Amino acid sequence: MYVILVYDMEQKRIGKMLKLCRRYLNWIQNSVFEGEITEVQLKELLYEARRIMNEEEDSLILFKNRDQRWLEKEIVGQERSRIDDFL
């Protein structure tokens, strides 16, 4: 499945969440990631994220779609991290 993940964390937890998300998805912009992921990988990511997060203060939003081709993406301005350059 194709996902877009966005998080908002307390400053002291941002580094750990960044490292976790980079293991599974492509970094797009500050606290924003996207990419293909399996159900099992997604469950692992969410399990580990909950261990990092304080759910009373932090948030993680996940947009899921079956396939990237069903999602239209428009970028206005400078794209922070291009993922279409990979072979």
PDB file of C-alpha atoms in Angstrom:
ATOM      1  CA  MET A   1       0.000   0.000   0.000  1.00  0.00           C
ATOM      2  CA  TYR A   2       1.042   3.614  -0.464  1.00  0.00           C
ATOM      3  CA  VAL A   3       1.071   5.870   2.610  1.00  0.00           C
ATOM      4  CA  ILE A   4       1.723   9.457   3.559  1.00  0.00           C
ATOM      5  CA  LEU A   5       2.739   9.876   7.190  1.00  0.00           C
ATOM      6  CA  VAL A   6       2.782  13.196   9.043  1.00  0.00           C
ATOM      7  CA  TYR A   7       3.771  13.663  12.667  1.00  0.00           C
ATOM      8  CA  ASP A   8       3.931  16.461  15.211  1.00  0.00           C
ATOM      9  CA  MET A   9       6.131  15.654  18.206  1.00  0.00           C
ATOM     10  CA  GLU A  10       7.646  17.295  21.227  1.00  0.00           C
ATOM     11  CA  GLN A  11      11.145  18.484  20.253  1.00  0.00           C
ATOM     12  CA  LYS A  12      12.939  15.892  22.399  1.00  0.00           C
ATOM     13  CA  ARG A  13      11.281  12.979  20.514  1.00  0.00           C
ATOM     14  CA  ILE A  14      11.630  14.267  16.945  1.00  0.00           C
ATOM     15  CA  GLY A  15      15.042  12.683  16.294  1.00  0.00           C
ATOM     16  CA  LYS A  16      13.891   9.197  17.273  1.00  0.00           C
ATOM     17  CA  MET A  17      10.718   9.483  15.192  1.00  0.00           C
ATOM     18  CA  LEU A  18      12.685  10.775  12.199  1.00  0.00           C
ATOM     19  CA  LYS A  19      15.051   7.784  12.331  1.00  0.00           C
ATOM     20  CA  LEU A  20      12.152   5.361  12.686  1.00  0.00           C
ATOM     21  CA  CYS A  21      10.194   6.775   9.751  1.00  0.00           C
ATOM     22  CA  ARG A  22      13.272   6.850   7.497  1.00  0.00           C
ATOM     23  CA  ARG A  23      13.655   3.078   7.996  1.00  0.00           C
ATOM     24  CA  TYR A  24      10.275   2.484   6.373  1.00  0.00           C
ATOM     25  CA  LEU A  25       9.423   5.488   4.159  1.00  0.00           C
ATOM     26  CA  ASN A  26      10.927   8.270   2.055  1.00  0.00           C
ATOM     27  CA  TRP A  27      11.473  11.639   3.741  1.00  0.00           C
ATOM     28  CA  ILE A  28       9.649  14.385   1.843  1.00  0.00           C
ATOM     29  CA  GLN A  29       9.649  17.428   4.089  1.00  0.00           C
ATOM     30  CA  ASN A  30       9.877  18.269   7.794  1.00  0.00           C
ATOM     31  CA  SER A  31       7.890  15.543   9.574  1.00  0.00           C
ATOM     32  CA  VAL A  32       6.380  14.261   6.296  1.00  0.00           C
ATOM     33  CA  PHE A  33       7.111  10.865   4.717  1.00  0.00           C
ATOM     34  CA  GLU A  34       5.657   8.857   1.846  1.00  0.00           C
ATOM     35  CA  GLY A  35       6.137   5.527   0.159  1.00  0.00           C
ATOM     36  CA  GLU A  36       5.113   1.934  -0.444  1.00  0.00           C
ATOM     37  CA  ILE A  37       4.865  -0.222   2.667  1.00  0.00           C
ATOM     38  CA  THR A  38       3.444  -3.645   3.478  1.00  0.00           C
ATOM     39  CA  GLU A  39       0.779  -4.250   6.122  1.00  0.00           C
ATOM     40  CA  VAL A  40       3.343  -5.969   8.342  1.00  0.00           C
ATOM     41  CA  GLN A  41       5.848  -3.118   7.989  1.00  0.00           C
ATOM     42  CA  LEU A  42       3.117  -0.601   8.769  1.00  0.00           C
ATOM     43  CA  LYS A  43       2.158  -2.475  11.922  1.00  0.00           C
ATOM     44  CA  GLU A  44       5.826  -2.546  12.981  1.00  0.00           C
ATOM     45  CA  LEU A  45       6.229   1.170  12.296  1.00  0.00           C
ATOM     46  CA  LEU A  46       3.101   2.065  14.285  1.00  0.00           C
ATOM     47  CA  TYR A  47       4.095  -0.208  17.170  1.00  0.00           C
ATOM     48  CA  GLU A  48       7.524   1.432  17.408  1.00  0.00           C
ATOM     49  CA  ALA A  49       6.042   4.922  16.944  1.00  0.00           C
ATOM     50  CA  ARG A  50       3.704   4.406  19.904  1.00  0.00           C
ATOM     51  CA  ARG A  51       6.704   3.483  22.041  1.00  0.00           C
ATOM     52  CA  ILE A  52       8.383   6.800  21.122  1.00  0.00           C
ATOM     53  CA  MET A  53       5.306   9.009  21.319  1.00  0.00           C
ATOM     54  CA  ASN A  54       3.486  10.529  24.229  1.00  0.00           C
ATOM     55  CA  GLU A  55      -0.042  10.095  22.860  1.00  0.00           C
ATOM     56  CA  GLU A  56      -1.360  12.849  25.124  1.00  0.00           C
ATOM     57  CA  GLU A  57       0.989  15.426  23.555  1.00  0.00           C
ATOM     58  CA  ASP A  58       2.081  14.085  20.144  1.00  0.00           C
ATOM     59  CA  SER A  59       0.226  13.121  16.988  1.00  0.00           C
ATOM     60  CA  LEU A  60       0.811  10.951  13.954  1.00  0.00           C
ATOM     61  CA  ILE A  61      -1.502  11.094  10.933  1.00  0.00           C
ATOM     62  CA  LEU A  62      -1.459   8.377   8.300  1.00  0.00           C
ATOM     63  CA  PHE A  63      -3.066   8.638   4.837  1.00  0.00           C
ATOM     64  CA  LYS A  64      -3.377   5.241   3.144  1.00  0.00           C
ATOM     65  CA  ASN A  65      -4.111   4.268  -0.442  1.00  0.00           C
ATOM     66  CA  ARG A  66      -3.859   0.989  -2.302  1.00  0.00           C
ATOM     67  CA  ASP A  67      -1.540   2.371  -4.954  1.00  0.00           C
ATOM     68  CA  GLN A  68       0.378   5.588  -5.588  1.00  0.00           C
ATOM     69  CA  ARG A  69      -1.067   5.881  -9.099  1.00  0.00           C
ATOM     70  CA  TRP A  70      -4.486   6.719  -7.610  1.00  0.00           C
ATOM     71  CA  LEU A  71      -3.021   9.726  -5.826  1.00  0.00           C
ATOM     72  CA  GLU A  72      -2.405  12.975  -7.642  1.00  0.00           C
ATOM     73  CA  LYS A  73       0.475  14.959  -6.178  1.00  0.00           C
ATOM     74  CA  GLU A  74       1.101  18.599  -7.006  1.00  0.00           C
ATOM     75  CA  ILE A  75       4.153  20.447  -5.727  1.00  0.00           C
ATOM     76  CA  VAL A  76       4.161  24.224  -5.550  1.00  0.00           C
ATOM     77  CA  GLY A  77       7.553  25.768  -4.917  1.00  0.00           C
ATOM     78  CA  GLN A  78      10.744  23.869  -4.126  1.00  0.00           C
ATOM     79  CA  GLU A  79      10.485  20.116  -3.668  1.00  0.00           C
ATOM     80  CA  ARG A  80      12.519  19.241  -0.570  1.00  0.00           C
ATOM     81  CA  SER A  81      13.404  15.630  -1.251  1.00  0.00           C
ATOM     82  CA  ARG A  82      12.812  14.141  -4.697  1.00  0.00           C
ATOM     83  CA  ILE A  83      12.257  10.407  -4.753  1.00  0.00           C
ATOM     84  CA  ASP A  84      11.696   9.973  -8.494  1.00  0.00           C
ATOM     85  CA  ASP A  85      15.436  10.276  -9.244  1.00  0.00           C
ATOM     86  CA  PHE A  86      16.169   6.787  -7.947  1.00  0.00           C
ATOM     87  CA  LEU A  87      16.854   4.027 -10.439  1.00  0.00           C
TER      88      LEU A  87
END
